[in-house]
Amino acid sequence: MARELLGAVLVRRTQKDTLRARIVETEAYVGQHDLACHAARGLTERTAVMFGPPGRAYVYLVYGMHDMLNVVTAGEGDPQAVLIRACEPHSGDAERAGGAVERMDGPGRLTKALLVTRDLNGHDLNRPPLWIEAGSPPPRVEVGPRVGVDYAAEWADAPLRFFDADSQAVSRSRSRRLSSERAGPKANLT
DNA sequence: GCATCGATGGTG
DNA sequence: ACCATCGATGCA
């Protein structure tokens, strides 16, 4: 599902207008046995939505300041979810806004731009004010370890992060890695 | 470009 | 006492 969601379009309707964002980066959290998944510690008030039916939004707060948006993906009692980490603002929105559209290249920036907060936790993503429409899949998808889950023991390195290899909006931890790769060897020891 | 740090609040 | 983060800062 994390892979499938790449290229799909997240739509957010507010009082003022309707914003569209193409999903370019996701992470899978694959259930109770996944030590990076919040549900690894069982059913709690926070994680309850993940244990419910698929197609709902799981929205929670990290670091005291950022709301994270996830899509619940598995069946009831099987707590799996996909974190939406980055989007590209729809080109039409940029035109209507006169060019100035907030960046969505990170899970926190994305929710801020789309005005997604915890009051949408549990929301059914098949209807307004927040839903997902089909799009076109990226031609090249890259896979890697998830961000910020070093504590998750053998799950820390699992290749569960998916991103559009050609998107400029993929979140920051990747550009750091790519740029250091591009830089090549630090010195030529002759 | 890269490393480091502080803000800030819910969770268990 | 942790954190599925971000922006600012300092240095190269």
XYZ file of N, CA and C (backbone and C1' of nucleotides) in Angstrom:
738
model
N 0.831 -1.209 0.000
C 0.000 0.000 0.000
C 0.862 1.254 0.000
N 1.963 1.223 0.721
C 2.858 2.394 0.747
C 3.355 2.697 -0.658
N 3.688 1.650 -1.365
C 4.153 1.825 -2.748
C 3.016 2.303 -3.648
N 1.846 1.720 -3.451
C 0.683 2.062 -4.278
C 0.265 3.523 -4.121
N 0.467 4.046 -2.927
C -0.002 5.407 -2.664
C 0.864 6.469 -3.345
N 2.063 6.094 -3.765
C 2.900 7.057 -4.483
C 2.204 7.458 -5.786
N 2.097 8.741 -6.009
C 1.427 9.235 -7.203
C -0.048 9.530 -6.987
N -0.621 8.961 -5.964
C -2.022 9.264 -5.654
C -2.130 10.706 -5.156
N -3.345 11.229 -5.183
C -3.524 12.645 -4.862
C -4.347 12.811 -3.591
N -3.743 13.496 -2.658
C -4.396 13.811 -1.396
C -5.177 15.101 -1.601
N -6.449 15.091 -1.242
C -7.269 16.280 -1.446
C -7.815 16.766 -0.112
N -7.655 18.055 0.124
C -8.081 18.652 1.388
C -9.015 19.817 1.104
N -10.235 19.716 1.578
C -11.190 20.803 1.392
C -11.298 21.617 2.664
N -11.100 22.910 2.524
C -11.265 23.796 3.675
C -12.373 24.782 3.353
N -12.629 25.685 4.266
C -13.650 26.709 4.045
C -13.348 27.489 2.763
N -12.076 27.853 2.619
C -11.687 28.733 1.521
C -11.590 28.011 0.185
N -10.873 26.871 0.176
C -10.639 26.234 -1.114
C -10.325 24.747 -0.963
N -9.992 24.135 -2.082
C -9.659 22.719 -2.110
C -8.223 22.566 -2.584
N -7.387 21.969 -1.755
C -5.970 21.803 -2.074
C -5.693 20.370 -2.498
N -4.843 20.233 -3.517
C -4.468 18.912 -3.996
C -2.966 18.711 -3.871
N -2.561 17.516 -3.495
C -1.140 17.245 -3.294
C -0.818 15.826 -3.752
N 0.186 15.728 -4.594
C 0.597 14.415 -5.122
C 1.575 13.750 -4.155
N 1.257 12.552 -3.727
C 2.082 11.844 -2.746
C 3.369 11.343 -3.403
N 4.521 11.702 -2.812
C 5.809 11.288 -3.389
C 6.688 10.508 -2.413
N 6.273 10.392 -1.174
C 7.085 9.661 -0.200
C 6.199 9.076 0.891
N 6.414 7.794 1.188
C 5.603 7.111 2.194
C 6.470 6.167 3.021
N 5.931 5.752 4.163
C 6.570 4.705 4.943
C 5.501 3.745 5.434
N 5.856 2.460 5.443
C 4.923 1.441 5.925
C 5.249 1.057 7.363
N 4.218 0.965 8.167
C 4.322 0.458 9.539
C 3.418 -0.752 9.604
N 4.054 -1.917 9.702
C 3.402 -3.135 9.228
C 2.784 -4.027 10.300
N 2.529 -3.471 11.474
C 1.763 -4.257 12.437
C 2.411 -4.375 13.801
N 1.774 -5.132 14.649
C 2.145 -5.229 16.055
C 3.562 -5.776 16.255
N 4.025 -6.597 15.306
C 5.355 -7.188 15.429
C 6.446 -6.209 14.973
N 6.054 -5.144 14.292
C 6.989 -4.119 13.808
C 7.313 -3.171 14.960
N 8.544 -3.232 15.449
C 8.910 -2.480 16.657
C 8.922 -0.977 16.441
N 8.880 -0.525 15.182
C 8.815 0.910 14.919
C 7.371 1.397 14.874
N 6.437 0.475 14.822
C 5.010 0.820 14.738
C 4.478 1.155 16.128
N 3.727 2.226 16.227
C 3.169 2.599 17.525
C 2.352 1.470 18.136
N 1.779 0.647 17.290
C 0.922 -0.436 17.787
C 1.722 -1.586 18.389
N 3.055 -1.506 18.284
C 3.884 -2.577 18.857
C 3.661 -2.684 20.357
N 3.234 -1.608 20.973
C 3.001 -1.633 22.419
C 1.542 -1.911 22.747
N 0.841 -2.385 21.756
C -0.534 -2.798 22.014
C -1.557 -1.699 21.784
N -2.801 -2.040 22.048
C -3.898 -1.108 21.832
C -3.968 -0.113 22.974
N -3.801 1.163 22.616
C -3.934 2.229 23.600
C -4.898 3.256 23.030
N -5.156 4.279 23.794
C -6.070 5.315 23.321
C -5.547 5.930 22.025
N -4.224 6.168 21.982
C -3.646 6.797 20.806
C -3.729 5.889 19.585
N -3.383 4.615 19.763
C -3.249 3.717 18.612
C -4.559 3.056 18.191
N -5.625 3.348 18.896
C -6.891 2.649 18.662
C -7.325 2.687 17.195
N -7.149 3.826 16.548
C -7.606 3.957 15.163
C -6.915 2.953 14.250
N -5.633 2.679 14.530
C -4.898 1.723 13.703
C -5.470 0.316 13.810
N -6.095 0.020 14.925
C -6.694 -1.308 15.108
C -8.073 -1.402 14.466
N -8.571 -0.287 13.969
C -9.904 -0.248 13.389
C -9.889 -0.552 11.900
N -10.977 -0.212 11.213
C -11.108 -0.523 9.789
C -10.144 0.292 8.936
N -9.771 -0.226 7.767
C -8.858 0.470 6.866
C -9.526 1.674 6.210
N -8.698 2.538 5.629
C -9.229 3.704 4.935
C -9.465 4.885 5.844
N -9.069 4.758 7.102
C -9.219 5.872 8.035
C -7.890 6.572 8.211
N -7.955 7.823 8.672
C -6.744 8.592 8.954
C -6.304 8.345 10.393
N -5.026 8.054 10.562
C -4.417 8.002 11.892
C -3.516 9.230 12.002
N -3.917 10.185 12.812
C -3.169 11.441 12.961
C -2.730 11.581 14.411
N -1.438 11.795 14.598
C -0.920 11.930 15.962
C 0.131 13.024 15.991
N 0.510 13.395 17.210
C 1.477 14.480 17.407
C 2.858 13.910 17.749
N 3.896 14.379 17.042
C 5.273 14.020 17.426
C 6.028 15.236 17.900
N 6.967 15.032 18.754
C 7.873 16.073 19.226
C 7.121 17.297 19.707
N 5.901 17.082 20.153
C 5.157 18.181 20.743
C 4.708 19.250 19.780
N 4.951 19.063 18.473
C 4.615 20.151 17.561
C 4.150 19.754 16.171
N 4.391 18.552 15.729
C 4.027 18.203 14.360
C 2.981 17.089 14.316
N 1.943 17.327 13.540
C 0.942 16.284 13.323
C 1.385 15.417 12.157
N 1.327 14.098 12.335
C 1.693 13.143 11.290
C 0.418 12.522 10.733
N 0.374 12.408 9.400
C -0.795 11.823 8.747
C -0.486 10.411 8.230
N -1.287 9.460 8.659
C -1.154 8.067 8.220
C -2.473 7.576 7.672
N -2.374 6.581 6.773
C -3.561 5.895 6.276
C -3.581 4.499 6.876
N -4.664 4.150 7.537
C -4.808 2.795 8.074
C -5.069 1.856 6.900
N -4.313 0.748 6.845
C -4.295 -0.031 5.606
C -4.744 -1.474 5.721
N -4.806 -2.015 6.916
C -5.127 -3.445 7.020
C -6.499 -3.645 7.642
N -6.801 -4.869 7.984
C -8.127 -5.179 8.506
C -8.251 -4.868 9.987
N -9.455 -4.914 10.486
C -9.680 -4.652 11.899
C -8.903 -5.644 12.753
N -8.251 -5.117 13.775
C -7.451 -5.954 14.652
C -6.034 -6.163 14.163
N -5.732 -5.680 12.966
C -4.385 -5.800 12.398
C -3.847 -4.396 12.158
N -3.134 -3.849 13.136
C -2.778 -2.433 13.113
C -1.619 -2.091 12.172
N -1.915 -1.791 10.937
C -0.910 -1.360 9.984
C -1.311 -0.001 9.434
N -0.303 0.783 9.072
C -0.598 2.112 8.535
C 0.537 2.585 7.649
N 0.214 3.537 6.788
C 1.215 4.145 5.922
C 1.325 5.625 6.272
N 2.530 6.038 6.624
C 2.792 7.447 6.906
C 3.029 8.186 5.598
N 2.330 9.291 5.408
C 2.569 10.140 4.240
C 3.664 11.135 4.612
N 4.819 11.012 3.989
C 5.970 11.830 4.386
C 6.177 13.067 3.522
N 5.732 13.042 2.275
C 5.964 14.214 1.424
C 5.028 14.211 0.233
N 4.688 15.410 -0.200
C 3.840 15.597 -1.376
C 4.399 16.737 -2.220
N 3.963 16.732 -3.484
C 4.173 17.890 -4.336
C 2.857 18.632 -4.427
N 2.858 19.937 -4.159
C 1.630 20.712 -4.326
C 1.160 20.615 -5.772
N -0.146 20.493 -5.952
C -0.705 20.436 -7.301
C -0.429 21.742 -8.025
N -0.037 21.633 -9.300
C 0.347 22.837 -10.037
C -0.804 23.834 -10.121
N -2.014 23.332 -10.221
C -3.179 24.217 -10.288
C -3.327 25.084 -9.045
N -2.987 24.515 -7.895
C -3.086 25.277 -6.654
C -2.096 26.433 -6.654
N -0.896 26.158 -7.153
C 0.130 27.203 -7.194
C -0.322 28.371 -8.059
N -0.953 28.048 -9.183
C -1.435 29.117 -10.069
C -2.491 29.968 -9.376
N -3.477 29.285 -8.792
C -4.553 30.026 -8.140
C -4.038 30.860 -6.984
N -3.021 30.358 -6.292
C -2.486 31.089 -5.142
C -1.460 32.125 -5.557
N -1.253 32.274 -6.853
C -0.285 33.248 -7.323
C 1.139 32.827 -7.068
N 1.390 31.529 -7.083
C 2.753 31.026 -6.960
C 3.138 30.592 -5.562
N 2.618 31.261 -4.569
C 3.051 30.978 -3.204
C 2.254 29.839 -2.582
N 2.832 28.647 -2.578
C 2.222 27.498 -1.907
C 3.241 26.946 -0.925
N 2.769 26.581 0.246
C 3.679 26.056 1.262
C 4.328 24.753 0.828
N 5.562 24.552 1.249
C 6.262 23.307 0.957
C 5.571 22.130 1.656
N 5.701 20.977 1.029
C 5.132 19.758 1.614
C 6.175 18.656 1.643
N 7.448 19.036 1.716
C 8.544 18.070 1.642
C 8.988 17.600 3.017
N 8.052 17.027 3.741
C 8.316 16.490 5.065
C 6.984 16.258 5.739
N 6.900 15.263 6.611
C 5.605 14.899 7.194
C 4.972 16.011 8.008
N 5.803 16.818 8.671
C 5.286 17.918 9.470
C 4.864 19.096 8.606
N 5.672 19.380 7.590
C 5.340 20.487 6.692
C 4.085 20.164 5.886
N 3.965 18.900 5.518
C 2.802 18.457 4.748
C 1.486 18.694 5.499
N 1.446 18.288 6.746
C 0.210 18.468 7.502
C -0.061 19.941 7.771
N 1.001 20.701 7.956
C 0.821 22.135 8.184
C 0.216 22.789 6.942
N 0.763 22.436 5.766
C 0.291 23.029 4.516
C -1.153 22.667 4.230
N -1.538 21.434 4.573
C -2.889 20.962 4.251
C -3.855 21.117 5.427
N -3.372 21.756 6.497
C -4.223 21.991 7.664
C -4.789 20.680 8.214
N -3.920 19.703 8.306
C -4.328 18.416 8.893
C -3.857 18.360 10.338
N -4.798 18.231 11.252
C -4.453 18.109 12.672
C -5.204 16.926 13.271
N -4.989 16.729 14.539
C -5.538 15.539 15.198
C -7.056 15.493 15.210
N -7.703 16.606 14.939
C -9.160 16.495 14.918
C -9.637 15.678 13.719
N -8.715 15.360 12.787
C -9.064 14.456 11.682
C -8.683 13.010 11.999
N -8.193 12.755 13.217
C -7.881 11.381 13.583
C -9.154 10.526 13.526
N -9.078 9.413 12.806
C -10.242 8.541 12.672
C -11.138 8.881 11.500
N -10.827 9.984 10.808
C -11.661 10.407 9.678
C -11.648 9.369 8.555
N -12.793 9.141 7.962
C -12.916 8.233 6.826
C -12.396 8.934 5.577
N -11.290 8.397 5.027
C -10.605 9.075 3.913
C -11.298 8.899 2.564
N -12.523 8.429 2.581
C -13.282 8.330 1.328
C -14.204 9.513 1.116
N -14.116 10.512 1.997
C -15.030 11.633 1.844
C -14.459 12.919 2.408
N -15.080 14.058 2.051
C -14.609 15.353 2.543
C -14.617 15.354 4.079
N -13.768 16.183 4.656
C -12.922 17.197 4.022
C -11.516 16.726 3.651
N -11.283 15.415 3.696
C -9.945 14.920 3.344
C -10.091 13.554 2.708
N -9.622 13.436 1.449
C -9.742 12.146 0.788
C -8.590 11.929 -0.180
N -8.579 10.746 -0.804
C -7.492 10.387 -1.714
C -8.072 9.998 -3.062
N -7.475 10.559 -4.119
C -7.909 10.232 -5.474
C -6.791 9.503 -6.212
N -7.168 8.740 -7.217
C -6.168 8.021 -8.004
C -5.300 9.009 -8.759
N -4.066 8.606 -9.033
C -3.141 9.438 -9.796
C -2.312 8.541 -10.681
N -1.180 9.061 -11.140
C -0.316 8.211 -11.950
C 0.932 7.864 -11.160
N 1.300 6.588 -11.136
C 2.454 6.159 -10.351
C 3.741 6.741 -10.915
N 4.708 7.023 -10.040
C 5.984 7.541 -10.510
C 6.703 6.503 -11.362
N 7.438 6.940 -12.376
C 8.172 6.001 -13.223
C 9.272 5.261 -12.466
N 9.883 5.945 -11.530
C 10.960 5.289 -10.774
C 10.722 5.436 -9.275
N 10.638 4.302 -8.592
C 10.435 4.292 -7.147
C 11.701 3.778 -6.468
N 12.139 4.493 -5.446
C 13.275 3.995 -4.666
C 12.795 3.555 -3.290
N 13.547 2.654 -2.689
C 13.183 2.060 -1.409
C 14.350 2.211 -0.448
N 14.056 2.428 0.815
C 15.121 2.542 1.801
C 14.580 2.381 3.203
N 15.447 2.511 4.201
C 15.004 2.392 5.596
C 14.178 3.595 6.028
N 13.321 3.386 7.000
C 12.466 4.460 7.491
C 13.266 5.461 8.320
N 12.753 6.665 8.396
C 13.458 7.766 9.059
C 13.091 7.828 10.539
N 14.102 8.006 11.360
C 13.860 8.308 12.776
C 13.378 7.150 13.612
N 13.739 5.925 13.231
C 13.272 4.761 14.000
C 14.452 3.896 14.455
N 15.571 4.549 14.741
C 16.780 3.818 15.143
C 16.563 2.946 16.382
N 15.575 3.311 17.168
C 15.311 2.575 18.409
C 14.677 1.208 18.160
N 14.266 0.954 16.922
C 13.410 -0.212 16.648
C 14.178 -1.505 16.376
N 15.385 -1.608 16.916
C 16.183 -2.841 16.816
C 16.241 -3.366 15.388
N 15.878 -4.619 15.184
C 16.035 -5.231 13.855
C 15.073 -4.634 12.838
N 14.119 -3.863 13.291
C 13.184 -3.221 12.369
C 13.674 -1.856 11.889
N 14.750 -1.372 12.482
C 15.224 -0.024 12.150
C 15.667 0.076 10.690
N 16.190 -1.001 10.153
C 16.752 -0.953 8.801
C 15.848 -1.560 7.745
N 14.678 -1.977 8.121
C 13.772 -2.615 7.156
C 13.473 -1.660 6.007
N 13.510 -2.153 4.776
C 13.294 -1.290 3.596
C 11.817 -0.976 3.393
N 11.294 -0.092 4.237
C 9.854 0.181 4.226
C 9.540 1.635 3.897
N 10.531 2.340 3.372
C 10.314 3.724 2.938
C 10.350 3.735 1.414
N 9.361 4.405 0.833
C 9.218 4.418 -0.624
C 9.129 5.858 -1.104
N 9.833 6.165 -2.160
C 9.728 7.534 -2.671
C 9.942 7.604 -4.172
N 9.367 8.644 -4.734
C 9.495 8.961 -6.152
C 10.919 9.441 -6.399
N 11.679 8.656 -7.153
C 13.100 8.951 -7.339
C 13.326 10.256 -8.097
N 12.308 10.743 -8.782
C 12.479 11.939 -9.608
C 11.836 13.178 -9.019
N 11.324 13.074 -7.805
C 10.644 14.222 -7.209
C 11.601 15.097 -6.417
N 11.416 16.391 -6.535
C 12.206 17.349 -5.764
C 11.640 17.516 -4.363
N 10.461 16.964 -4.133
C 9.775 17.228 -2.865
C 10.031 16.158 -1.809
N 10.810 15.146 -2.160
C 11.096 14.087 -1.193
C 11.820 14.679 0.016
N 11.480 14.212 1.201
C 11.907 14.904 2.419
C 13.412 14.873 2.608
N 13.870 15.713 3.483
C 15.233 16.170 3.606
C 16.283 15.094 3.846
N 15.943 14.119 4.629
C 16.951 13.118 4.988
C 17.517 12.447 3.738
N 16.760 12.450 2.668
C 17.259 11.862 1.425
C 18.237 12.794 0.719
N 17.898 14.065 0.644
C 18.792 14.971 -0.088
C 20.164 15.005 0.573
N 20.197 14.875 1.889
C 21.485 14.819 2.572
C 22.282 13.619 2.086
N 21.596 12.477 2.034
C 22.288 11.261 1.643
C 22.774 11.351 0.204
N 21.891 11.825 -0.672
C 22.253 11.905 -2.078
C 23.401 12.888 -2.311
N 23.364 13.991 -1.614
C 24.389 14.991 -1.862
C 25.757 14.479 -1.410
N 25.768 13.714 -0.323
C 27.070 13.198 0.097
C 27.548 12.123 -0.876
N 26.593 11.404 -1.463
C 26.990 10.425 -2.474
C 27.545 11.136 -3.704
N 26.856 12.210 -4.085
C 27.268 12.961 -5.263
C 28.660 13.553 -5.071
N 28.966 13.916 -3.818
C 30.248 14.548 -3.532
C 31.419 13.605 -3.775
N 31.152 12.308 -3.731
C 32.197 11.337 -4.010
C 33.202 11.229 -2.874
N 34.324 10.577 -3.131
C 35.343 10.393 -2.097
C 35.839 11.743 -1.581
N 36.061 11.800 -0.279
C 36.454 13.073 0.333
C 37.838 13.493 -0.160
N 38.732 12.557 -0.205
C 40.098 12.891 -0.613
C 40.690 11.709 -1.365
N 41.593 12.018 -2.222
C 42.281 10.969 -2.963
C 43.618 10.683 -2.285
N 43.668 9.565 -1.581
C 44.867 9.258 -0.807
C 45.909 8.596 -1.702
N 46.838 9.372 -2.176
C 47.844 8.800 -3.080
C 49.157 8.533 -2.358
P 23.809 21.794 -1.256
O 24.913 21.249 -0.217
C 25.891 20.299 -0.608
C 26.801 20.101 0.566
C 26.218 19.206 1.652
O 27.063 18.087 1.832
C 27.075 21.238 2.575
P 26.761 16.843 2.607
O 26.970 17.249 4.140
C 28.269 17.247 4.713
C 28.171 17.762 6.126
C 27.183 16.981 7.000
O 27.906 16.243 7.967
C 27.061 19.346 7.338
P 27.192 15.308 9.009
O 27.248 16.247 10.293
C 28.496 16.713 10.761
C 28.268 17.548 12.005
C 27.408 16.842 13.051
O 28.008 17.006 14.316
C 26.422 18.936 12.442
P 27.400 16.300 15.607
O 26.641 17.515 16.306
C 27.292 18.783 16.368
C 26.331 19.806 16.953
C 25.401 19.239 18.036
O 25.487 20.063 19.173
C 24.163 20.446 16.429
P 24.838 19.599 20.556
O 23.614 20.621 20.639
C 23.847 22.003 20.321
C 22.517 22.730 20.270
C 21.516 22.227 21.319
O 20.914 23.333 21.963
C 20.538 22.189 19.175
P 20.350 23.086 23.471
O 19.085 24.056 23.435
C 19.070 25.179 22.565
C 17.642 25.434 22.107
C 16.562 25.102 23.140
O 15.569 26.099 23.045
C 16.183 23.829 21.190
P 14.453 26.216 24.135
O 13.132 26.053 23.266
C 12.984 26.840 22.094
C 11.786 26.360 21.308
C 10.564 26.033 22.177
O 9.421 26.517 21.527
C 11.176 24.147 20.888
P 8.136 26.903 22.300
O 7.403 25.492 22.426
C 6.872 24.899 21.266
C 6.384 23.523 21.617
C 5.669 23.476 22.974
O 4.356 23.011 22.780
C 7.233 21.714 22.779
P 3.297 23.263 23.959
O 2.683 21.797 24.105
C 2.011 21.195 23.007
C 1.925 19.708 23.283
C 1.390 19.359 24.669
O 0.725 18.128 24.577
C 3.450 18.382 24.426
P -0.847 18.058 24.866
O -1.215 16.563 24.426
C -0.922 16.177 23.096
C -0.294 14.799 23.080
C -0.949 13.776 24.003
O -1.029 12.581 23.274
C 1.363 13.852 24.446
P -2.082 11.458 23.741
O -1.160 10.177 23.936
C -0.064 9.945 23.088
C 0.948 9.089 23.820
C 0.322 8.081 24.792
O 0.739 6.792 24.396
C 2.184 9.185 25.767
P -0.202 5.510 24.781
O 0.738 4.670 25.726
C 2.111 4.486 25.409
C 2.854 4.117 26.678
C 2.080 3.203 27.624
O 2.937 2.196 28.120
C 2.728 5.147 28.772
P 14.035 11.640 33.460
O 13.963 10.685 32.177
C 13.938 9.284 32.362
C 13.496 8.692 31.068
C 14.344 9.119 29.878
O 14.401 8.027 28.997
C 12.125 9.804 29.542
P 15.444 8.074 27.662
O 14.927 9.280 26.732
C 14.545 9.015 25.387
C 13.277 8.212 25.332
C 12.674 8.135 23.948
O 12.373 6.784 23.616
C 11.112 9.153 25.464
P 12.527 6.512 21.912
O 12.816 7.939 21.262
C 12.451 8.217 19.935
C 11.018 8.676 19.843
C 10.746 9.540 18.628
O 10.104 8.812 17.587
C 9.804 10.522 20.629
P 8.989 7.951 17.323
O 8.918 8.231 15.749
C 10.098 8.412 15.022
C 9.776 8.852 13.611
C 8.952 10.126 13.507
O 9.223 10.753 12.267
C 7.653 8.346 12.734
P 10.413 11.860 12.265
O 9.694 13.172 12.796
C 8.667 13.836 12.033
C 8.897 15.313 12.128
C 9.818 15.871 11.062
O 9.046 16.726 10.241
C 10.353 16.755 13.204
P 9.664 17.432 8.975
O 10.116 18.838 9.561
C 9.135 19.611 10.234
C 9.745 20.886 10.778
C 10.623 21.615 9.775
O 10.146 22.939 9.658
C 11.735 21.345 11.863
P 10.579 23.879 8.483
O 11.448 24.986 9.221
C 10.883 25.682 10.322
C 11.994 26.371 11.081
C 12.924 27.185 10.189
O 13.009 28.482 10.742
C 14.170 25.666 11.516
P 13.915 29.618 10.071
O 14.988 29.950 11.204
C 14.732 29.564 12.551
C 16.029 29.599 13.349
C 17.125 30.500 12.768
O 17.700 31.241 13.819
C 17.936 28.277 13.009
P 18.883 32.336 13.494
O 20.197 31.525 13.870
C 20.322 30.948 15.159
C 21.569 30.109 15.218
C 22.800 30.836 14.647
O 23.811 30.889 15.631
C 22.629 28.619 13.820
P 25.030 31.963 15.386
O 26.277 30.994 15.188
C 26.501 29.907 16.084
C 27.432 28.913 15.436
C 28.608 29.576 14.702
O 29.840 29.035 15.166
C 27.524 27.984 13.310
P 31.236 29.721 14.642
O 31.770 28.678 13.569
C 31.908 27.301 13.914
C 32.044 26.486 12.662
C 33.134 27.010 11.696
O 34.049 25.978 11.399
C 31.156 26.515 10.545
P 35.424 26.376 10.599
O 35.139 25.743 9.165
C 35.047 24.322 9.041
C 34.635 23.987 7.631
C 35.591 24.481 6.540
O 35.929 23.404 5.702
C 33.363 25.062 6.013
